[in-house]
mmCIF file of C-alpha atoms and ligand atoms in Angstrom:
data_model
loop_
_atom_site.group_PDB
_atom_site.id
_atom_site.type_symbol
_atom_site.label_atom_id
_atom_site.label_comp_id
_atom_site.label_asym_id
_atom_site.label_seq_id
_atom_site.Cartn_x
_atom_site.Cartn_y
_atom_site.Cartn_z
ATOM 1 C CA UNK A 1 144.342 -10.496 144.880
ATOM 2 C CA UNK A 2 144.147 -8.641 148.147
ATOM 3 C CA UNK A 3 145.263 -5.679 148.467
ATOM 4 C CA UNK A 4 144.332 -2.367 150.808
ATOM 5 C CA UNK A 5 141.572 0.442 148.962
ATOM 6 C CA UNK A 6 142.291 3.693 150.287
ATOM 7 C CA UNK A 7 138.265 4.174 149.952
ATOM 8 C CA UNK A 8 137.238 0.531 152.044
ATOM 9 C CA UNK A 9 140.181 1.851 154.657
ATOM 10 C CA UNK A 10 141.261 -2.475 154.598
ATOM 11 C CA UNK A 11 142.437 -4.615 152.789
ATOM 12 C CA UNK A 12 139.742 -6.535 150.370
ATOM 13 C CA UNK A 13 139.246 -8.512 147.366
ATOM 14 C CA UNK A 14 140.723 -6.612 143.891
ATOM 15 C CA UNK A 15 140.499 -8.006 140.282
ATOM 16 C CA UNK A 16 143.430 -7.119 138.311
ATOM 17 C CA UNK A 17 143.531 -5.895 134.662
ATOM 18 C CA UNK A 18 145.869 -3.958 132.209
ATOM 19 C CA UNK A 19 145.106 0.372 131.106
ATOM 20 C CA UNK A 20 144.011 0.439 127.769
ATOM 21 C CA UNK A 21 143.574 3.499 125.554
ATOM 22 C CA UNK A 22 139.645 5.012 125.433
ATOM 23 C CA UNK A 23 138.098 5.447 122.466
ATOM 24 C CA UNK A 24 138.948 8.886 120.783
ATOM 25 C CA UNK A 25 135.963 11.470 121.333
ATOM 26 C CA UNK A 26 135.479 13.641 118.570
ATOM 27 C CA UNK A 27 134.692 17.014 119.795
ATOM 28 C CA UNK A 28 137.924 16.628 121.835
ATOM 29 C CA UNK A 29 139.932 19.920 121.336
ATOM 30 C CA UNK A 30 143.101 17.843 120.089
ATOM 31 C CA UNK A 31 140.978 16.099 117.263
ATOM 32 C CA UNK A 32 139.250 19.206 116.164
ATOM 33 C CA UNK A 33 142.650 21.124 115.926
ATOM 34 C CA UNK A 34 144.392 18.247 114.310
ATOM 35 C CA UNK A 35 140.808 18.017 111.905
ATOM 36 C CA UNK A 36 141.440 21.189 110.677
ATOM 37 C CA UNK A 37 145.045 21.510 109.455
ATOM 38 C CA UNK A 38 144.820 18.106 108.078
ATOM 39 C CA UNK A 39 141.566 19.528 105.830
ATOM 40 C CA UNK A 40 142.138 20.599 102.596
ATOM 41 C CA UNK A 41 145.697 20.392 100.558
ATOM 42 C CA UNK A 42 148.882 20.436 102.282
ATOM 43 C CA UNK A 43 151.248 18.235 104.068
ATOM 44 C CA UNK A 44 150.729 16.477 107.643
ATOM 45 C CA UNK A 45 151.406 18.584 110.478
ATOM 46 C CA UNK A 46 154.219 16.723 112.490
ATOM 47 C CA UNK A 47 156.456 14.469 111.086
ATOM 48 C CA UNK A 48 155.668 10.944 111.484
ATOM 49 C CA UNK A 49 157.907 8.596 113.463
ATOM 50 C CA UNK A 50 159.044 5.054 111.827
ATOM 51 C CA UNK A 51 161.976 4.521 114.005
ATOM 52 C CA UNK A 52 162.070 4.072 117.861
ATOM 53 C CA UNK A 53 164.635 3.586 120.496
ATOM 54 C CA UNK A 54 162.342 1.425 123.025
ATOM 55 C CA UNK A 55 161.554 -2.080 121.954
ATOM 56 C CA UNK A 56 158.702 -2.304 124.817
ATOM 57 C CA UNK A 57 155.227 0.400 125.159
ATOM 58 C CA UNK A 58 154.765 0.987 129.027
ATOM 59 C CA UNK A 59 152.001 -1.518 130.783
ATOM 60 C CA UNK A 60 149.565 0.196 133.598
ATOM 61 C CA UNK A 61 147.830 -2.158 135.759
ATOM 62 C CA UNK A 62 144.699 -1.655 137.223
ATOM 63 C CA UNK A 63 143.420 -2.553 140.687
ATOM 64 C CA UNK A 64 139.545 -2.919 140.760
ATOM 65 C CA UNK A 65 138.415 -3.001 144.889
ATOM 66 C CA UNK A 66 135.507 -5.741 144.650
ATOM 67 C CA UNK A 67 133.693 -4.427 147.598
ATOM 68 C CA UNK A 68 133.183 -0.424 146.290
ATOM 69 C CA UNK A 69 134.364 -0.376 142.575
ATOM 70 C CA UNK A 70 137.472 1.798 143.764
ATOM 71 C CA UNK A 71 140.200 1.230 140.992
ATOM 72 C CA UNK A 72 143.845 2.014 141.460
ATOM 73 C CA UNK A 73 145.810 2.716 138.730
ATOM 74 C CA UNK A 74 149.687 1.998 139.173
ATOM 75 C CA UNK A 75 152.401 3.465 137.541
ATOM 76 C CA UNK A 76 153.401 2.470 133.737
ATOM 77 C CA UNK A 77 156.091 0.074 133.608
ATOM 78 C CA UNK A 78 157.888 -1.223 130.744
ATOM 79 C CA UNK A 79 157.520 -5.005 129.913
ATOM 80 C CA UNK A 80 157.505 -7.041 127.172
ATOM 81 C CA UNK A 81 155.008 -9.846 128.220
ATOM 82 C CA UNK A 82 152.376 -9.674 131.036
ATOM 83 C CA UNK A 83 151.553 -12.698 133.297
ATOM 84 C CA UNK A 84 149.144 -12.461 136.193
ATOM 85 C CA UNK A 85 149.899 -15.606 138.449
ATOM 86 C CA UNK A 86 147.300 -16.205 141.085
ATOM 87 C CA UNK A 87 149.033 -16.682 144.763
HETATM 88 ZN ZN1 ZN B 1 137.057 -0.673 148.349
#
């Protein structure tokens, strides 16, 4: 797809693919402090959620500049299937 990188200053060649979620580190401060009060006896911290009001999860794109590697990331939108037609 072409589209204009901010770092090229034109527009240029971009492959397009979805955000997906990193893989958890474990020395993050979140996993340690969650690591901790889950240790030992006692109940989970927060409550759990079974029930949810959105039917959809929100859907980044990414926009990967094939000349310098520059990737924009657009805002999360909500959709329920994902089709990347080539014009
Ligand atoms: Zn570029």
């Amino acid at each position: 797809m072409n589209k204009y990188c901010p770092r090229c200053h034109k527009y240029t060649e971009h492959t397009i693919s979805t955000y997906k979620k990193g893989q958890d580190r474990n020395r993050a401060q979140g996993k340690r402090r969650m690591d901790r009060k889950t240790k030992g006896y006692g109940s989970f911290p927060k409550p759990i959620q079974h029930r949810f009001a959105k039917t959809t999860k929100k859907t980044a794109l990414k926009y990967k500049c094939k000349d310098c590697g520059y990737i924009i990331q657009t805002k999360g939108m909500r959709l329920k299937r994902l089709e990347v037609v080539r014009t």
